[in-house]
Coordinates of C-alpha atoms in Angstrom, one line a residue:
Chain E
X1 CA -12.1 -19.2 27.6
X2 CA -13.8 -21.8 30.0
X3 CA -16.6 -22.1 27.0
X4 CA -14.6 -23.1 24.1
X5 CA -16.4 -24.5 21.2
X6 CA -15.7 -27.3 19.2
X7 CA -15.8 -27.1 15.8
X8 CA -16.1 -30.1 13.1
X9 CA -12.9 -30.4 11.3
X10 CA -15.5 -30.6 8.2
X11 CA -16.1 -27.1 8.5
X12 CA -12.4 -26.3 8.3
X13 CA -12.0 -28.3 5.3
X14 CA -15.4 -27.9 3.4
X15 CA -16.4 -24.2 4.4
X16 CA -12.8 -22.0 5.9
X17 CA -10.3 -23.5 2.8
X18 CA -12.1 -24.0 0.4
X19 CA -14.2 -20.2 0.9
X20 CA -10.5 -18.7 1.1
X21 CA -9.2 -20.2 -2.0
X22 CA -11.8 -18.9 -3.5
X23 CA -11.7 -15.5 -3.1
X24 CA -8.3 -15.8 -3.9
X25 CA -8.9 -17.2 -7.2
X26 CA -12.0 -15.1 -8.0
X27 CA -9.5 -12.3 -7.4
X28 CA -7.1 -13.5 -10.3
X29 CA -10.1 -14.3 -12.4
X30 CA -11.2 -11.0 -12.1
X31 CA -7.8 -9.4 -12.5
X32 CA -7.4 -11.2 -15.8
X33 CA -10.9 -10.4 -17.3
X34 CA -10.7 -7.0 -16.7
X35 CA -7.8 -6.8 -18.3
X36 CA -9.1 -8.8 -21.3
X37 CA -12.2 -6.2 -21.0
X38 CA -10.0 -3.3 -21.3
X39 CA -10.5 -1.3 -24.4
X40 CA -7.4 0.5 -26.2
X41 CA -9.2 3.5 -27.4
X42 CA -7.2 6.0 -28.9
X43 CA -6.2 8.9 -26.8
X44 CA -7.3 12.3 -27.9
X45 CA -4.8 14.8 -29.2
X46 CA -5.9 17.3 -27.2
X47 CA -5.7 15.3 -24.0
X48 CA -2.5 14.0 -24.8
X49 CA -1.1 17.3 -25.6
X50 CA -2.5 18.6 -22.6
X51 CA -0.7 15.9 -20.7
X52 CA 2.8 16.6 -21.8
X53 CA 2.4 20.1 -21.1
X54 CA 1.6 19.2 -17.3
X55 CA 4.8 17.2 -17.8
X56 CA 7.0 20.1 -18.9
X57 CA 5.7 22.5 -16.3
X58 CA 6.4 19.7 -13.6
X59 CA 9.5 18.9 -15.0
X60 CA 10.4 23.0 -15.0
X61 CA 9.1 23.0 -11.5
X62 CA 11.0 20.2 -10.0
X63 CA 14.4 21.3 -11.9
X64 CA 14.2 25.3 -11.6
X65 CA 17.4 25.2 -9.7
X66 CA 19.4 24.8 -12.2
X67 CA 18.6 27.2 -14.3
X68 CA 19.6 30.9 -14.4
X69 CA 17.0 32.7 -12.9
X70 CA 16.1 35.0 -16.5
X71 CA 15.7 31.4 -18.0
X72 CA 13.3 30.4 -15.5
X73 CA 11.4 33.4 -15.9
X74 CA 11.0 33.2 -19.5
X75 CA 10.1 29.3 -19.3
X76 CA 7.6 30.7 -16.3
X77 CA 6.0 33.2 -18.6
X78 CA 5.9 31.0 -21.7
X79 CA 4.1 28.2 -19.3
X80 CA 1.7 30.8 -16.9
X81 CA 0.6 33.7 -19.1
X82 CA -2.4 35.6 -19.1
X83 CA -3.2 35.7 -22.9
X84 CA -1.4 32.4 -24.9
X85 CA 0.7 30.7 -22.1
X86 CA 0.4 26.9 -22.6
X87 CA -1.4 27.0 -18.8
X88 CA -3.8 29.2 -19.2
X89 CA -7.7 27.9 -19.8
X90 CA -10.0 30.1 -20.7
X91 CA -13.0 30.0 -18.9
X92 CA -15.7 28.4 -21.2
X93 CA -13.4 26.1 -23.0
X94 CA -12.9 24.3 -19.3
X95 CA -16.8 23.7 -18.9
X96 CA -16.9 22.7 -23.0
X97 CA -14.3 19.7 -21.7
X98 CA -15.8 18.9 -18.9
X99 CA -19.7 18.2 -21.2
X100 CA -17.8 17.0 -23.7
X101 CA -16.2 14.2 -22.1
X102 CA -19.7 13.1 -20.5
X103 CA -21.5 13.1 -24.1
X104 CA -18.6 10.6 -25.2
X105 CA -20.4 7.1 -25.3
X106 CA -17.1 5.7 -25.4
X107 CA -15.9 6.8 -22.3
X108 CA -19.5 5.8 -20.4
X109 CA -19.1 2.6 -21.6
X110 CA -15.5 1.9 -20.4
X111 CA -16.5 2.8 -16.8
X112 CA -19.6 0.9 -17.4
X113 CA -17.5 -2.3 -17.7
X114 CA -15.0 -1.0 -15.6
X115 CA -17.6 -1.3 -12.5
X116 CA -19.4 -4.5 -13.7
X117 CA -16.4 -6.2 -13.5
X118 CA -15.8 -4.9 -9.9
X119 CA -19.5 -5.4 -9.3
X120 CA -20.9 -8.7 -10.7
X121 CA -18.2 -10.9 -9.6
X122 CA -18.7 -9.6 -5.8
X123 CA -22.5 -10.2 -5.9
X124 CA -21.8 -13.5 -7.0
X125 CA -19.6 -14.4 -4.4
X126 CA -22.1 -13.2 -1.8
X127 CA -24.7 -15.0 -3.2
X128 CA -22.7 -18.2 -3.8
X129 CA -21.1 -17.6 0.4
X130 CA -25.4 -17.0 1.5
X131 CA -25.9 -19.7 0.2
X132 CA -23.9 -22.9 0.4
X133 CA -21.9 -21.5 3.9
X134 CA -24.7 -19.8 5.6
X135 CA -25.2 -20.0 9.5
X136 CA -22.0 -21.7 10.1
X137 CA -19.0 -20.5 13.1
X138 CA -16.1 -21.1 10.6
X139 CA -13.4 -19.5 12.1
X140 CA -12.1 -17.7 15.7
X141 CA -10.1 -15.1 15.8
X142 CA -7.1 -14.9 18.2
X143 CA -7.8 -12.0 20.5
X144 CA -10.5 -10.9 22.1
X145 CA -13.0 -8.1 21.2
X146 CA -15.7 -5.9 22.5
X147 CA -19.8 -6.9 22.5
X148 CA -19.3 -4.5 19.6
X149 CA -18.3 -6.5 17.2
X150 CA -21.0 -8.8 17.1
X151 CA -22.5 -7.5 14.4
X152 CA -19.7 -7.1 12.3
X153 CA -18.0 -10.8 12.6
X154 CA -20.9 -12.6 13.4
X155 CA -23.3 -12.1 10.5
X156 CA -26.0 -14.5 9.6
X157 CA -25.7 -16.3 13.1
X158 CA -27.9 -14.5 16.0
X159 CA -26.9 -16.0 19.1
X160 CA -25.9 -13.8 21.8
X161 CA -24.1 -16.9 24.2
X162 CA -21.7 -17.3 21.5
X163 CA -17.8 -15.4 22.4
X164 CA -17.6 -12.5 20.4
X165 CA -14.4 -13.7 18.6
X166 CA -16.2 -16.6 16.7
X167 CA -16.2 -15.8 13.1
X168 CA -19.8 -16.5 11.1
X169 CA -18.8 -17.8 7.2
X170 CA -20.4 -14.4 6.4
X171 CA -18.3 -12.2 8.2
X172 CA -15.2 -14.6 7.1
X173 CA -16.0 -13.3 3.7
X174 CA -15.6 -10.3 4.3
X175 CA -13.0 -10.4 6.3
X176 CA -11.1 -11.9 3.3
X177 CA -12.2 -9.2 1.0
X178 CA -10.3 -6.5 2.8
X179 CA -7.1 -8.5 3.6
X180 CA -6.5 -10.3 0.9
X181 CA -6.0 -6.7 -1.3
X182 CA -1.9 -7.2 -0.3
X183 CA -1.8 -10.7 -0.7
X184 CA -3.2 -9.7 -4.7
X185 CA -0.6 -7.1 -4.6
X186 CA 2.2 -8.8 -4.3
X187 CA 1.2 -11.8 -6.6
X188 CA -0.7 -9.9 -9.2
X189 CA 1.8 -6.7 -9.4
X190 CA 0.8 -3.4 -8.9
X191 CA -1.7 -2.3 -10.7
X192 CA -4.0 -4.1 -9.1
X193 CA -3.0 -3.0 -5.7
X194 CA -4.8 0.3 -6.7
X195 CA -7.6 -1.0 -8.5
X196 CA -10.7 -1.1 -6.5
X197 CA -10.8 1.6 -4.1
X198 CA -8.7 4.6 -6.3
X199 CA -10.5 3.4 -9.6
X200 CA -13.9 4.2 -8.3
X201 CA -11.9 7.9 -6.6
X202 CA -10.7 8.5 -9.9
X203 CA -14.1 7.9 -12.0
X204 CA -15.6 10.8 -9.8
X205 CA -13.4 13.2 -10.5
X206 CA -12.6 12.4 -14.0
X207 CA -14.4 14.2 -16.2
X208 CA -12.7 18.3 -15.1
X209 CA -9.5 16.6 -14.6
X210 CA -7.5 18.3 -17.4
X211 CA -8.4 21.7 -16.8
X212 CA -8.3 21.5 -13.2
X213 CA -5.4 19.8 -13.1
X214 CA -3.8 22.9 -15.8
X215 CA -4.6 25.5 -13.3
X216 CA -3.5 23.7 -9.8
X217 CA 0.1 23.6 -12.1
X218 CA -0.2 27.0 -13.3
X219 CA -0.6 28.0 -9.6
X220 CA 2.2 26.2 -8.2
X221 CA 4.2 27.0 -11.1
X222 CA 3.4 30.8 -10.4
X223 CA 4.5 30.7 -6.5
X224 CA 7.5 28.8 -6.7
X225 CA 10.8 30.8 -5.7
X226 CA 13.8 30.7 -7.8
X227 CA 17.2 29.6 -6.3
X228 CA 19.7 28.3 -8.2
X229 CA 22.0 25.7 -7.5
X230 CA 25.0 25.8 -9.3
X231 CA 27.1 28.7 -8.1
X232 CA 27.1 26.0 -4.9
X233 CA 27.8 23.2 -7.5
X234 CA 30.8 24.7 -8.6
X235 CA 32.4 24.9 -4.8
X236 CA 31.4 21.6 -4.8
X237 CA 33.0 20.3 -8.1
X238 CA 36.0 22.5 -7.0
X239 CA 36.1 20.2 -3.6
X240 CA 35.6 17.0 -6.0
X241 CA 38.6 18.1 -8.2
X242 CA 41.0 19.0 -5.5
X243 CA 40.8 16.1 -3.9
X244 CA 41.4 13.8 -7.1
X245 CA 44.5 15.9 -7.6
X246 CA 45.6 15.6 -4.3
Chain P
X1 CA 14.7 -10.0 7.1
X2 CA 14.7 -8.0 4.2
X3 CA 15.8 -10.2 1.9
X4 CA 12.7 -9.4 -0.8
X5 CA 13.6 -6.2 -1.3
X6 CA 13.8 -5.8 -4.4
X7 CA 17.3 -5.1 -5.9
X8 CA 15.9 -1.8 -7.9
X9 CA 16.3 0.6 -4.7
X10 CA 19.7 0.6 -5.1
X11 CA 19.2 2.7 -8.0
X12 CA 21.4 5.5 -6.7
X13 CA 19.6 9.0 -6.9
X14 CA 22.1 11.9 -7.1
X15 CA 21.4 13.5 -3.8
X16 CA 23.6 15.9 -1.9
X17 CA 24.5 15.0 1.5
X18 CA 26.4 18.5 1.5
X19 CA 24.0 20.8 0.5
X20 CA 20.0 22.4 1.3
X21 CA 18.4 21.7 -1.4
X22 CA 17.5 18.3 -2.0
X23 CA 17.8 17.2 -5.4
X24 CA 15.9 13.6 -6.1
X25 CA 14.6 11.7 -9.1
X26 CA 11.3 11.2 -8.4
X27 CA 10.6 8.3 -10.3
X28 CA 13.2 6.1 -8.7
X29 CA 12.1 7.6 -5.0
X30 CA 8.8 5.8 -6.3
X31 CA 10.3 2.7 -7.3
X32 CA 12.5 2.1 -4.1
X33 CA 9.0 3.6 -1.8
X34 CA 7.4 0.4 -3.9
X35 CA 9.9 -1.9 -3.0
X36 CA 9.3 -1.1 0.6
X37 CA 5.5 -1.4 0.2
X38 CA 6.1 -4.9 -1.3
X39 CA 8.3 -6.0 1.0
X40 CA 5.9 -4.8 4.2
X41 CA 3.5 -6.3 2.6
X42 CA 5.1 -10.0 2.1
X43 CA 6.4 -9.8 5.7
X44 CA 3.1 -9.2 7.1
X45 CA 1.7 -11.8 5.3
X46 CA 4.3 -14.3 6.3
X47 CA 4.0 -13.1 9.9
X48 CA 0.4 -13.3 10.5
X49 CA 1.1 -17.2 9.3
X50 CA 4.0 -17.7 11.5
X51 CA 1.7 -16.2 14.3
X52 CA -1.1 -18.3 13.8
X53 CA 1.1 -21.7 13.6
X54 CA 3.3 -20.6 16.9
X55 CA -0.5 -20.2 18.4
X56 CA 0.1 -16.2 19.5
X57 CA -3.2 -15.0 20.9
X58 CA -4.3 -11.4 21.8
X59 CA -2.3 -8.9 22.7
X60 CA 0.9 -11.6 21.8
X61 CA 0.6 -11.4 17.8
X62 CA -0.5 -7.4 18.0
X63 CA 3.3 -7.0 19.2
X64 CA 4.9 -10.2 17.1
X65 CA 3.1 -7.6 14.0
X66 CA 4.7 -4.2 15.6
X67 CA 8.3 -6.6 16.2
X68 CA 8.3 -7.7 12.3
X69 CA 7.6 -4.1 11.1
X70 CA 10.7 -2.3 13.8
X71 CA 13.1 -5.7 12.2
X72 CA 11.6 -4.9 8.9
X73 CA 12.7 -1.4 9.1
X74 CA 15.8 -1.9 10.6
X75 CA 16.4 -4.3 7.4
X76 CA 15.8 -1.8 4.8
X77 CA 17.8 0.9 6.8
X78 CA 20.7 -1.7 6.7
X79 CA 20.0 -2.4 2.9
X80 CA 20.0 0.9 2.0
X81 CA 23.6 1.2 4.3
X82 CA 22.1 3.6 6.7
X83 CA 22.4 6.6 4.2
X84 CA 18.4 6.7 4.2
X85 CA 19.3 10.4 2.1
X86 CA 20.4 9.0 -0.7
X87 CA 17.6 6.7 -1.6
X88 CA 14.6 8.6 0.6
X89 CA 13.7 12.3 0.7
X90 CA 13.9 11.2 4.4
X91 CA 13.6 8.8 7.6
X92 CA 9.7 8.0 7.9
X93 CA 9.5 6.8 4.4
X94 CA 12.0 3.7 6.0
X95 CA 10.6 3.7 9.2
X96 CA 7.0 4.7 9.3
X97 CA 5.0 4.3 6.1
X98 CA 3.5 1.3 5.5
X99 CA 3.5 0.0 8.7
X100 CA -0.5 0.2 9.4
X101 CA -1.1 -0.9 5.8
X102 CA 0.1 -4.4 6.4
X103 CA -2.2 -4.8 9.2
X104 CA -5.6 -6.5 7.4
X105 CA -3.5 -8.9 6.0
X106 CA -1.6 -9.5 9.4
X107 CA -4.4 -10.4 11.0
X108 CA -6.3 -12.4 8.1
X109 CA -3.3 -14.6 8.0
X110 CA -2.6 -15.1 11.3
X111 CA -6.5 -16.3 12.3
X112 CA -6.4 -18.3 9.2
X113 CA -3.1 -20.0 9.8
X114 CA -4.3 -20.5 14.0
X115 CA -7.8 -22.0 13.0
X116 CA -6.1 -24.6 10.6
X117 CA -3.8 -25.5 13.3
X118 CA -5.1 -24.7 16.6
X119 CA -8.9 -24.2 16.6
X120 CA -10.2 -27.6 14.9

């Protein structure tokens, strides 16, 4: 590094701190006004009910050992079913859910606000980083990178001459939006550790979630092979009992 | 090293050491895999700024990162008294996950903490 630069101690303390401890606190703002944003609505019976059956069959799924096998297979065919088990959608009831729960205004309106308040404060922090900390080198990262880079952590400065490890205020930003998601993690808890990225996952696929969701469990429910447990839990309590007599 | 862990994981899960079928409670597995995301998460935090104050360039602090994560796991095998079974359905969950995850924040803290110190 025979051409270091030399940056004004200014910079650190008018554009690096200060653009941090910003984004950290625009984080917390935003954490706390989406929260104040969220609506309670009140869940529909059906999806509820829905729900809990998902539940049962997990919970049926996950403890089938310890069952006698005829018990699992009557809890299997009350759950999977052809004609009434609690599993089984018929066909066009799935596509009536699926238009139903686009028609509800509510539900538009939630993810509406939902993604505004993702949205509107990231604009603004843009804007507000273009515009008072444009053009400057505010920071250097400690290791070296390839020419390739240039774009990505020097944005809004075009000089070529500069090393590629100088940080523009630009690319600072953004550097701060991806890494500071653990920092908010840890000091916000953890619900909004999954907030951004799996929020906007989820609202894709939201709308044929229940049905979808019925069948996948009806299949695995339907494939899973019945051992049970005890007969080996009864050796084992044997062992157990033995030795506390001993 | 592992002194953030939180106390939850030792929730003790009913597992059999004995037998082939493991038998877990699934929402405890996900509160001690939690703990061990948090903790990850603090210590990569704290190392980037150690890093960066101790001056580590290149290849230096890529290691320093790798070092904290093998302690960090050899911590929360020690905490969970080297029977990984009876709190994790097995030995990645201790040793592996999380280890990549920590990494943005590594190195946002670590150039932050060296340009304060070092750069200006």
């Amino acid at each position: 590094m025979a051409e270091d630069l030399v940056l004004d101690t200014a910079i650190r303390d008018w554009v690096l701190v200060p653009l941090s401890v910003v984004m950290v606190l625009i984080g917390i703002l935003r954490y706390f006004v989406s929260k104040l944003m969220r609506s309670t609505q009140l869940p529909d019976a059906k999806v509820v009910k829905e729900g809990q059956v998902i539940i049962r069959a997990r919970n049926l799924r996950a403890a089938a050992g310890f069952i006698p096998a005829k018990a699992f297979r009557a809890r299997r065919i009350y759950f999977t079913n052809e004609e009434n088990g609690l599993l089984h959608v018929p066909k066009e009831q799935a596509q009536n859910a699926q238009a139903q729960m686009f028609s509800d205004p509510n539900m538009a309106m939630d993810m509406m606000k939902k993604n505004l308040s993702m949205i509107i404060p990231q604009t603004l922090t843009f804007a507000w980083v273009n515009f008072f900390f444009s053009g400057f080198v505010a920071a250097k990262i400690p290791f070296p990178l390839t020419q390739r880079f240039r774009g990505m952590l020097q944005n809004g400065i075009d000089l070529s001459t500069v090393d590629v490890s100088y940080v523009s205020s630009r690319s600072w930003y953004f550097l701060n939006l991806f890494g500071l998601r653990g920092l908010f993690s840890l000091i916000l808890g953890e619900e909004n550790a999954v907030d951004d990225t799996q929020k906007m996952m989820q609202m894709g696929g939201f709308g044929f979630d229940a049905s979808r969701s019925l069948a996948a469990e009806k299949d695995s429910l339907d494939i899973i092979q019945h051992e049970w447990t005890l007969p080996k839990m009864e050796q084992r309590a044997e062992e157990v009992l033995r030795k506390l007599v001993k | 090293m592992a002194a953030n862990e939180d106390s939850r994981s030792s929730d003790r899960k009913s597992a059999d050491d004995s037998d082939d079928l493991p038998i877990f409670n699934a929402e405890n597995l996900q509160s001690n895999m939690k703990s061990i995301y948090y903790s990850r998460t603090f210590l990569s935090i704290i190392g980037g700024v150690v890093a960066g104050i101790w001056g580590f360039t290149g290849l230096t602090g890529f290691v320093f990162y790798f070092l904290i994560m093998a302690v960090a796991s050899l911590g929360l095998a020690a905490k969970a008294k080297f029977s990984v079974h009876t709190y994790f359905d097995s030995w990645n969950r201790i040793l592996v996950d999380g280890v990549l995850g920590g990494l943005m924040s590594f190195v946002l803290f670590w150039t932050f903490a060296y340009d304060i110190v070092h750069i200006f």
